[in-house]
Coordinates of C-alpha atoms and ligand atoms in Angstrom, one line a residue:
X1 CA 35.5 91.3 78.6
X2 CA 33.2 94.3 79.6
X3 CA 32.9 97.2 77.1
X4 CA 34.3 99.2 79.7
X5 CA 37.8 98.3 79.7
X6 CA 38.5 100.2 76.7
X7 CA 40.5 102.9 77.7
X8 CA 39.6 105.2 75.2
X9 CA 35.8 104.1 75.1
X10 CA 33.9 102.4 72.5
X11 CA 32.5 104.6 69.1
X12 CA 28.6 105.0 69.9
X13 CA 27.1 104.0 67.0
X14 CA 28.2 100.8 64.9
X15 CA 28.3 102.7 62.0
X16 CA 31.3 105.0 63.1
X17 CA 34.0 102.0 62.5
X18 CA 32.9 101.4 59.0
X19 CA 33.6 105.3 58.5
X20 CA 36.7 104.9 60.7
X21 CA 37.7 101.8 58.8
X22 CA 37.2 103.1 55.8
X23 CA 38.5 106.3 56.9
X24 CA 41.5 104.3 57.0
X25 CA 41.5 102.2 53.9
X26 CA 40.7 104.7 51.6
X27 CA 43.7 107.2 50.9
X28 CA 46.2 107.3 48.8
X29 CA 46.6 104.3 48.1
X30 CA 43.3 104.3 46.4
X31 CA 43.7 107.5 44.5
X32 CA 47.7 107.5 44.1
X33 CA 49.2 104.2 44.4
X34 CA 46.3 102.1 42.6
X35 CA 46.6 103.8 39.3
X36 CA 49.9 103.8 39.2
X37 CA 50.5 99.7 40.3
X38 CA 48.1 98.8 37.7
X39 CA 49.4 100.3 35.2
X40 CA 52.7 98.8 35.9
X41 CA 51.4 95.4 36.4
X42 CA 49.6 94.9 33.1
X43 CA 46.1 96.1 34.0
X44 CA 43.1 94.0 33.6
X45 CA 44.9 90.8 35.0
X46 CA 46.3 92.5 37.6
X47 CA 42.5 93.8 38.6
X48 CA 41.6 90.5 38.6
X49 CA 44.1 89.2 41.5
X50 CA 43.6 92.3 42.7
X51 CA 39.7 91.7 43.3
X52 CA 40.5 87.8 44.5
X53 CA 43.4 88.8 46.5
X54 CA 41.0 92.0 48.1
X55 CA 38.2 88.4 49.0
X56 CA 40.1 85.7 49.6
X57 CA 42.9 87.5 51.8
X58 CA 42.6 91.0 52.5
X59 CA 38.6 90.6 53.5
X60 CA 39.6 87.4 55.7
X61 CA 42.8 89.3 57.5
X62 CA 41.0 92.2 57.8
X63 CA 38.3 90.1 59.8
X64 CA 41.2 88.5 61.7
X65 CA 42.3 91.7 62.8
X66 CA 39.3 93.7 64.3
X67 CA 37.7 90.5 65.8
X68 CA 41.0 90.3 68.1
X69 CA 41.2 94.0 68.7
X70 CA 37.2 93.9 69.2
X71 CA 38.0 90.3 72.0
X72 CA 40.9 91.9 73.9
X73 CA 40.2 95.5 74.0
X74 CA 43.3 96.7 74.1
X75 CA 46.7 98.1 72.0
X76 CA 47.8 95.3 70.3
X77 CA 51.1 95.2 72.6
X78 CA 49.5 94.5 75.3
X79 CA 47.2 92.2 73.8
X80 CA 49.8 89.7 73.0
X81 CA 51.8 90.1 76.2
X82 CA 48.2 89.4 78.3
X83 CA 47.4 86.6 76.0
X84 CA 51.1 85.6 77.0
X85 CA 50.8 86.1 80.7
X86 CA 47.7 83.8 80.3
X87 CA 49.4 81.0 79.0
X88 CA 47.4 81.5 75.5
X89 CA 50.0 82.1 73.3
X90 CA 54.0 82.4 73.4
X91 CA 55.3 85.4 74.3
X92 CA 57.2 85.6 70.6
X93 CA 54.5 86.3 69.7
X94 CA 55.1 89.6 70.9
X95 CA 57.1 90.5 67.4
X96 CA 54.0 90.3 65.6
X97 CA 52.3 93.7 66.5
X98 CA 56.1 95.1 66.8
X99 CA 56.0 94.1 63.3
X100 CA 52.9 95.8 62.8
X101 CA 53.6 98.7 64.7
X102 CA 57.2 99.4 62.7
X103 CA 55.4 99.0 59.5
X104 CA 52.7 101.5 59.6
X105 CA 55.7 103.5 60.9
X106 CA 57.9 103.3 58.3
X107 CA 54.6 103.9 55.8
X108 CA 54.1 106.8 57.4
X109 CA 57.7 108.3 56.4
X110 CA 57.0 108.3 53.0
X111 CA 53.2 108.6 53.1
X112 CA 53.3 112.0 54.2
X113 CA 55.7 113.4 51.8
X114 CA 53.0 112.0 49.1
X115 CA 50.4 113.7 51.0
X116 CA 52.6 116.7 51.0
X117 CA 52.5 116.5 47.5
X118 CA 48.9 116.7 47.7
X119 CA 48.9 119.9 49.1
X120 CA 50.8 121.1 47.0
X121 CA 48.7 120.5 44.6
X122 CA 45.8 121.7 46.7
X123 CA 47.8 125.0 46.5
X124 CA 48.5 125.4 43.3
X125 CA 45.0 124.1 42.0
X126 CA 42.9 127.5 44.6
X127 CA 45.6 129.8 42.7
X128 CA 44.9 128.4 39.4
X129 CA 47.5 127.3 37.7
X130 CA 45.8 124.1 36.4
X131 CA 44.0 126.4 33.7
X132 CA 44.7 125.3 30.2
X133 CA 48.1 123.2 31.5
X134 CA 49.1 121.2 28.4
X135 CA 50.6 117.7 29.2
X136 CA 54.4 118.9 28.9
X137 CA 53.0 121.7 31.4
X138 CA 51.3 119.5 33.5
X139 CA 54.7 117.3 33.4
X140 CA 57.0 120.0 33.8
X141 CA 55.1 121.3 37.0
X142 CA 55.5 117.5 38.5
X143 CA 59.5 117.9 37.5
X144 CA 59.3 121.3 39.5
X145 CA 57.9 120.1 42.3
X146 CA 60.2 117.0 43.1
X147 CA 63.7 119.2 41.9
X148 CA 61.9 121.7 44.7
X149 CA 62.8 120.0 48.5
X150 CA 62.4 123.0 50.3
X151 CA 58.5 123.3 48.7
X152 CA 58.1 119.3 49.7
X153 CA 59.4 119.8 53.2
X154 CA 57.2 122.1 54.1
X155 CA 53.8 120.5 52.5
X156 CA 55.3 117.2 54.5
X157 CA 55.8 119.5 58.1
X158 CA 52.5 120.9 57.8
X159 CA 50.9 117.3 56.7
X160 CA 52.3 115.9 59.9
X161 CA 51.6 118.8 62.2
X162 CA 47.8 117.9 60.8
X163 CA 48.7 114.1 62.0
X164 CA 50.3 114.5 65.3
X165 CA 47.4 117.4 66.2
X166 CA 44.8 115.0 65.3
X167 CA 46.3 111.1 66.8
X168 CA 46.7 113.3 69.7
X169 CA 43.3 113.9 70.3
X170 CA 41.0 110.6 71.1
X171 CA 40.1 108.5 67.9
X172 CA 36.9 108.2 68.9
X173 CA 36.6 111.8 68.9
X174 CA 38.4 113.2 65.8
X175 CA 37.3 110.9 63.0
X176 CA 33.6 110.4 63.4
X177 CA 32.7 113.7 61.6
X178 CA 35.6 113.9 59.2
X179 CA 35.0 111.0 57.7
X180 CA 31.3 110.8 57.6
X181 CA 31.6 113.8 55.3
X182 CA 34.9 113.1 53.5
X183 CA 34.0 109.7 52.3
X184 CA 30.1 110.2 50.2
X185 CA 31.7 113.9 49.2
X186 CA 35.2 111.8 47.8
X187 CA 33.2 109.3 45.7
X188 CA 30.3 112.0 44.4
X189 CA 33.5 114.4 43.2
X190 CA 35.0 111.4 41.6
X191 CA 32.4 109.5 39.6
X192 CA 32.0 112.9 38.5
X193 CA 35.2 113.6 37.4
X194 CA 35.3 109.9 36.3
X195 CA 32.4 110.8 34.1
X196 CA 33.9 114.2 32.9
X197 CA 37.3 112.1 32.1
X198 CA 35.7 109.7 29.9
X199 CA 33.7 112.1 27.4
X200 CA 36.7 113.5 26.7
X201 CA 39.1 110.3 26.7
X202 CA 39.8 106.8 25.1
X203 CA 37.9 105.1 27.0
X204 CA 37.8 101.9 24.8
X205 CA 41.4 101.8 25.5
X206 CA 40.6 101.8 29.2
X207 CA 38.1 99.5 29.1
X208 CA 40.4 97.2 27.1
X209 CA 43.0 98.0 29.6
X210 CA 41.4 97.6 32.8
X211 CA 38.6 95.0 32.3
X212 CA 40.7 92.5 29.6
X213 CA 43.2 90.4 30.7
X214 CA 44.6 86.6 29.1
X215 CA 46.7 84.2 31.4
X216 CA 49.9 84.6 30.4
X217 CA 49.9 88.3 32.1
X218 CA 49.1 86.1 35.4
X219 CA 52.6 86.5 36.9
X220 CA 53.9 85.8 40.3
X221 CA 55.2 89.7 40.2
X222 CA 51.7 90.1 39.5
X223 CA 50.4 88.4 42.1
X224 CA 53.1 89.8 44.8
X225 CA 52.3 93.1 43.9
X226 CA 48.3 92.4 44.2
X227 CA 48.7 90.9 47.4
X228 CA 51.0 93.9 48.7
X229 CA 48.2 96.4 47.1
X230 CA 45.3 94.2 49.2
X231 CA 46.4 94.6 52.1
X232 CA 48.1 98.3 51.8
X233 CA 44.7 99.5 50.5
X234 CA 43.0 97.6 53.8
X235 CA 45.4 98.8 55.9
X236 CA 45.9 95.5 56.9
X237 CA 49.3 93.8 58.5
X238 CA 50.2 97.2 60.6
X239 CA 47.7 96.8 63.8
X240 CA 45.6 100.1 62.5
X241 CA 42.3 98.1 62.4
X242 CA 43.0 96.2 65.2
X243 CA 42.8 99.3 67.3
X244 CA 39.7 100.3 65.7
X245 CA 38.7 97.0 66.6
X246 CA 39.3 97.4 70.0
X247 CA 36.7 100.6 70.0
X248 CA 34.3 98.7 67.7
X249 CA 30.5 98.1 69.4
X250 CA 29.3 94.6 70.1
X251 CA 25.8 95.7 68.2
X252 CA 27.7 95.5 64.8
X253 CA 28.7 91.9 63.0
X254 CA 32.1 91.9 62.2
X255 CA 32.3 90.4 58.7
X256 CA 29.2 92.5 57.5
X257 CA 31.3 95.7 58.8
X258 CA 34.2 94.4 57.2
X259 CA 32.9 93.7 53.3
X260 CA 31.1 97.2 53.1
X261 CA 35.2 98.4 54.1
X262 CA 36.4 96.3 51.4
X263 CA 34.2 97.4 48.8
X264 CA 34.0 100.9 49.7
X265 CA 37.6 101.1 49.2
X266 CA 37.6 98.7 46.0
X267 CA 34.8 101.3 44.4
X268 CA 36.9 104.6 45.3
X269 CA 40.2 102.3 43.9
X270 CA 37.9 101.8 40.6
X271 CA 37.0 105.1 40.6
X272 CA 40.3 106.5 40.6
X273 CA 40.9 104.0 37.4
X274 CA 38.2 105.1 35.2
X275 CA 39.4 109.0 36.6
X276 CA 42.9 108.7 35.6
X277 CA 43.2 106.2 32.4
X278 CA 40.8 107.6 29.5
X279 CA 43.0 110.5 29.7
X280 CA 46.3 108.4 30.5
X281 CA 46.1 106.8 26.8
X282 CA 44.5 109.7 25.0
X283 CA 47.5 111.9 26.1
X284 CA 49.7 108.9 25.6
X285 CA 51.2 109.4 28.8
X286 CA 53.0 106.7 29.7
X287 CA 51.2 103.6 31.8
X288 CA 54.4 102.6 33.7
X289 CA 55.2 106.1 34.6
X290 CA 54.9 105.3 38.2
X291 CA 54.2 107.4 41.2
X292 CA 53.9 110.6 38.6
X293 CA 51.0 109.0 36.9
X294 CA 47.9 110.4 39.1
X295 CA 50.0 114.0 39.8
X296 CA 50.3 114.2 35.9
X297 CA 47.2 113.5 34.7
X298 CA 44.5 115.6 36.9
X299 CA 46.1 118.7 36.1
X300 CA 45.0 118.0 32.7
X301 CA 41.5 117.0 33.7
X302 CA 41.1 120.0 36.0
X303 CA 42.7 122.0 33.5
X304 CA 39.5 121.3 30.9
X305 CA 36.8 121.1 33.6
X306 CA 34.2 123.4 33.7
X307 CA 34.5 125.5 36.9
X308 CA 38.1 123.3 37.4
X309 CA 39.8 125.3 39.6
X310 CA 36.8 125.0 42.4
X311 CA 36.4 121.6 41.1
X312 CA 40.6 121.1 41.5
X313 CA 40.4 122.6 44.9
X314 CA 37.5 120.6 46.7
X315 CA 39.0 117.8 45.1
X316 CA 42.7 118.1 46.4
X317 CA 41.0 119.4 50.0
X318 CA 39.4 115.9 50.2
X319 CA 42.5 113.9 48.9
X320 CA 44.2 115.5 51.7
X321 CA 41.7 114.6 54.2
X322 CA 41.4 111.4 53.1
X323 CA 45.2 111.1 53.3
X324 CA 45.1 112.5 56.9
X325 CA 42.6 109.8 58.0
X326 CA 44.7 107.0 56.8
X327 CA 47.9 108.4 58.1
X328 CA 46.4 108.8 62.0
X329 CA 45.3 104.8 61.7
X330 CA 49.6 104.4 61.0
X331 CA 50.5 105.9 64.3
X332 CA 47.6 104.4 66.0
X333 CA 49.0 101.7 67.1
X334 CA 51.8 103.4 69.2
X335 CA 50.5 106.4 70.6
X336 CA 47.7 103.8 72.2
X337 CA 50.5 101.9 73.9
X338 CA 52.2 104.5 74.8
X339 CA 49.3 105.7 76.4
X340 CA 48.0 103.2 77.9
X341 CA 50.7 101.5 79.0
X342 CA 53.2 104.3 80.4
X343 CA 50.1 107.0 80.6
X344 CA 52.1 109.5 77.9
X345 CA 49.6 111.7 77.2
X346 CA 48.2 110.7 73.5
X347 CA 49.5 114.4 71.9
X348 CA 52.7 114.0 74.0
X349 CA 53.0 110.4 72.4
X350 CA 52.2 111.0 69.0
X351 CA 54.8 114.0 68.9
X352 CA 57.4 111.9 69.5
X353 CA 56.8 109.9 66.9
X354 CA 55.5 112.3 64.5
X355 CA 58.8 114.1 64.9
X356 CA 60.8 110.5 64.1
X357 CA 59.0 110.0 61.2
X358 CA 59.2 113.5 59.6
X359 CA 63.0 113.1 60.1
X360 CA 62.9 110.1 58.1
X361 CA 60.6 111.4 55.6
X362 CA 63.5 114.5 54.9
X363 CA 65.4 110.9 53.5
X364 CA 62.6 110.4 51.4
X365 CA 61.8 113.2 49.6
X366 CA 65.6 114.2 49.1
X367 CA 65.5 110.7 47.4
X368 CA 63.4 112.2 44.6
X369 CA 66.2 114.8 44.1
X370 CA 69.7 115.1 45.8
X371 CA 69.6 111.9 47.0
X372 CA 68.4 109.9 44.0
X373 CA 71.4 107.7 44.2
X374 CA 70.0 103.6 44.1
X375 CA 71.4 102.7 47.7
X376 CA 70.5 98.7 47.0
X377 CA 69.1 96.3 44.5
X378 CA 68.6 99.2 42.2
X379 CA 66.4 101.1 44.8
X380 CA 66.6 104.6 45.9
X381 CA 65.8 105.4 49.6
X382 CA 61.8 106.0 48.8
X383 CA 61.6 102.7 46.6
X384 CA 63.6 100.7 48.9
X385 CA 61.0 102.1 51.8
X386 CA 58.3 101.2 49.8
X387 CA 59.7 97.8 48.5
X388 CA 60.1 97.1 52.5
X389 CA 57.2 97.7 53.8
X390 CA 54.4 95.9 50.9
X391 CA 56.9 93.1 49.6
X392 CA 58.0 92.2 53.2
X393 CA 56.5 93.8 56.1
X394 CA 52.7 93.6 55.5
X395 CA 52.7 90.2 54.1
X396 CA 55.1 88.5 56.8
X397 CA 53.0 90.7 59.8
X398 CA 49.9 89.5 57.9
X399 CA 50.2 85.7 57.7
X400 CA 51.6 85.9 61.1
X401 CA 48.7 87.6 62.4
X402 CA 46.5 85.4 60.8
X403 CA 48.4 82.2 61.6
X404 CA 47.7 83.8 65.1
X405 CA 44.4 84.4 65.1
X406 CA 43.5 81.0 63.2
X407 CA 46.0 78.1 65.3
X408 CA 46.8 79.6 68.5
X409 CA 43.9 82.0 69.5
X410 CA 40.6 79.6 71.3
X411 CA 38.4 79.2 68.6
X412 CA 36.0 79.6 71.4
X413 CA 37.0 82.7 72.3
X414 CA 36.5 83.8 68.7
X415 CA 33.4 82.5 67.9
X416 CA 31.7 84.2 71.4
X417 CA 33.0 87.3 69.7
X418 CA 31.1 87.0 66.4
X419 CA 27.9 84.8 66.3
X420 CA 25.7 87.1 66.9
X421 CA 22.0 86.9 66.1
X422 CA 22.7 88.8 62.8
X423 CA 25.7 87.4 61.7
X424 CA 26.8 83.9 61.4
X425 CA 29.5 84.2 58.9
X426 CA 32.2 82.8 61.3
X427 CA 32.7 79.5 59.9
X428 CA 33.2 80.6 56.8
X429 CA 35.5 83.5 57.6
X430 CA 37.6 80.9 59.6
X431 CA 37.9 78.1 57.1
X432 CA 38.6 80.6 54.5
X433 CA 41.4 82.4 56.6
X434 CA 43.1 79.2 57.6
X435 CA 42.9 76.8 54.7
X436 CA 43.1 79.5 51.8
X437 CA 44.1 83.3 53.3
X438 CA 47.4 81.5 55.2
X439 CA 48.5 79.4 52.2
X440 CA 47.5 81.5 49.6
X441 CA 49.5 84.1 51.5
X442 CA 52.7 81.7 52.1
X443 CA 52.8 80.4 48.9
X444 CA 52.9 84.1 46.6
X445 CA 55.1 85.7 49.0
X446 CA 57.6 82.8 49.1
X447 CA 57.2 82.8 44.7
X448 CA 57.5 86.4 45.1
X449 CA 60.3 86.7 46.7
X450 CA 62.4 83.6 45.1
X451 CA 61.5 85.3 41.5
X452 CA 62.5 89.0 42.5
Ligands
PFF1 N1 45.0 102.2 53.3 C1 45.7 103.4 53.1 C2 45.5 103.9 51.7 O1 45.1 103.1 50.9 O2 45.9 105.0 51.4 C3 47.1 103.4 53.5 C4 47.4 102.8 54.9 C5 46.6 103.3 56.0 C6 48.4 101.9 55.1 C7 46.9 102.8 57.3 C8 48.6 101.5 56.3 C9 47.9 101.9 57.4 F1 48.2 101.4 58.6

């Protein structure tokens, strides 16, 4: 298909999707949700899943999804309706990037109030009020912020103003330079502060924590929740890498672009560990605290810092960013089929949804306050979002995506798209995804979901 049927054109250098991707893949979840899901899950033996489930799925899914979006070169709506019209694939198939599209969606509503809390943070590190904050302070200010939804409304308004402004511009246009910058300035501030967090905390208790693990804390929970972390982290299952796929150059191999994503985002995920934990078990906070645990503890590592409330600032600037590049790749999806298939402009298109999912992200953050009431299986309205989305949306959109790509799509039509004279990973990439990737993924979500 000629490069020129993208309708949004295709990023000049090969290099800008790996910052794009990666743009995408690191965020929150890295920096926020990693922490936290490991220390719920046991720690080292969840890293260990983690780090197969990150190769032997996420990697192999990942490369599922940008080699499509790179064959067709289009939204993936469209995709599966032409593939349809050529009597390539059934035109059910049609749920899949519906799935897609409704997850990254329904992220979104609760990703942004998260990012909202990062400005908040952002905020209240430039006027210093990290200085000296004791744990109980640093815990207190957390409280304050989550009994506070008038504060949290507005950081989530002006977080998605940020989103809709930028989706609404080309991608190939906005990300480039953010990211190029963001993502060598994210990981120098945090090894860093990784380095700073260690002189000063246990970190033979994090070691022990993070890098130890026996078989017994191998459980299927476990497992479920590494699988759900994989492919959140990858932004995987929710059609954002397909569309970067579909504005990737031919110059660049696919599964080489692919594994510097993956271990970019594994390094800042790591990163984030060795940040957060010395101090997590030389305070004694609590491991299984949850979502508070990153928003607890920097306080109290900024607070120490030399220079901390510059240190706090830059830091909480490029969370924010970082946040903002992952939360575009969740509307992505959308506003391009929107656009190109009804010509909505792409600001136009991404309003509409951006005002949708601030609405629903008012639910979510009263669920941290007024509305903290569990609504089902023990779940408030944020947890039962959450819950949604990486037990059941991003694993059922992935293994049908990947059941896509690997039984229905031509292998021929495939393997054009990636041997190429540098790169002739394909076989290996496709025998992984079908005979491991597909069951692998079948078989823990199925345990999963039976043992919940
Ligand atoms: N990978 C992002 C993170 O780790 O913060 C989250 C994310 C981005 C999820 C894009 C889904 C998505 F479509």
């Amino acid at each position: 298909m000629p490069e020129s049927r993208c309708l949004q054109g295709i990023w000049s250098s090969p290099w800008i999707f790996i910052f794009a991707a990666s743009g995408s893949a690191v965020g929150l979840g890295n920096i926020w949700r990693f922490p936290y899901v490991l220390g719920q899950n046991g720690g080292g033996a969840f890293l260990l899943v983690y780090c197969l489930c990150l190769l032997l799925v996420g990697l192999p899914v990942l490369v599922a999804e940008v080699a499509l979006g790179r064959t067709v070169r289009s939204n993936p709506i469209d995709t599966v309706n032409d593939l349809s019209e050529r009597r390539i694939v059934h035109k059910a198939w049609v749920i899949v990037p519906w799935l897609a599209g409704i997850s990254g969606f329904l992220i979104l509503t609760f990703y942004s109030v998260i990012a909202g809390w990062s400005i908040a943070y952002l905020e209240r590190a430039l006027s210093g009020q990290f200085k000296d904050i004791s744990q109980l302070g640093a815990e207190a200010m957390f409280e304050g912020l989550l009994a506070n939804p008038t504060e949290m409304l507005l950081w989530h308004s002006v977080f998605m103003v940020l989103v809709v402004l930028t989706v609404g511009q080309s991608v190939t246009r906005g990300l480039s330079a953010l990211v190029r910058i963001l993502l060598p300035a994210l990981i120098l501030i945090l090894v860093g502060l990784a380095a700073y967090s260690i002189s000063i905390g246990n970190m033979t208790k994090t070691l022990e924590f993070m890098f130890a693990w026996s078989w017994q804390d191998i459980t299927f929970d476990v497992v479920l929740a590494a699988v759900g972390m994989a492919l959140f982290s990858l932004s995987v299952g929710m059609g954002a890498m397909f569309s970067y796929g579909a504005y990737m150059s031919k110059r660049m191999s696919i599964t080489r672009a692919c594994g510097i994503v993956v271990g970019v985002d594994l390094l800042v995920a790591l990163l984030a560990g060795l940040l957060i934990f010395p101090l997590v078990f030389s305070f004694q906070i609590d491991v299984e605290a949850g979502p508070s645990l990153t928003f607890v503890s920097l306080p109290i590592i900024f607070g120490g810092v030399p220079a901390g409330q510059v240190v706090a600032g830059v830091f909480f600037a490029l969370l924010v960013i970082a946040a903002l590049t992952s939360a575009i790749s969740m509307l992505e999806l959308f506003v391009a089929w929107l656009h190109e298939k009804f010509y909505i402009a792409r600001l136009k298109a991404a309003l509409l949804l951006g005002i949708v999912v601030w609405f629903i992200g008012i639910a979510v953050l009263l669920s941290f306050n007024h509305w903290d009431n569990k609504i089902v299986f023990d779940l408030n309205f944020f947890e039962l979002l959450d819950e949604i989305t990486s037990m059941i949306l991003l694993p059922v959109v992935a293994i049908l995506l990947s059941v896509l790509v690997a039984w229905f799509i031509p292998r021929t039509m495939l393997q054009n798209e990636m041997i190429t004279k540098q790169s002739n990973h394909f076989e290996w990439w496709y025998r992984t995804l079908k005979y491991i990737s597909i069951p692998a993924m079948v078989v823990i979500t199925l345990a999963g979901w039976i043992g919940a």
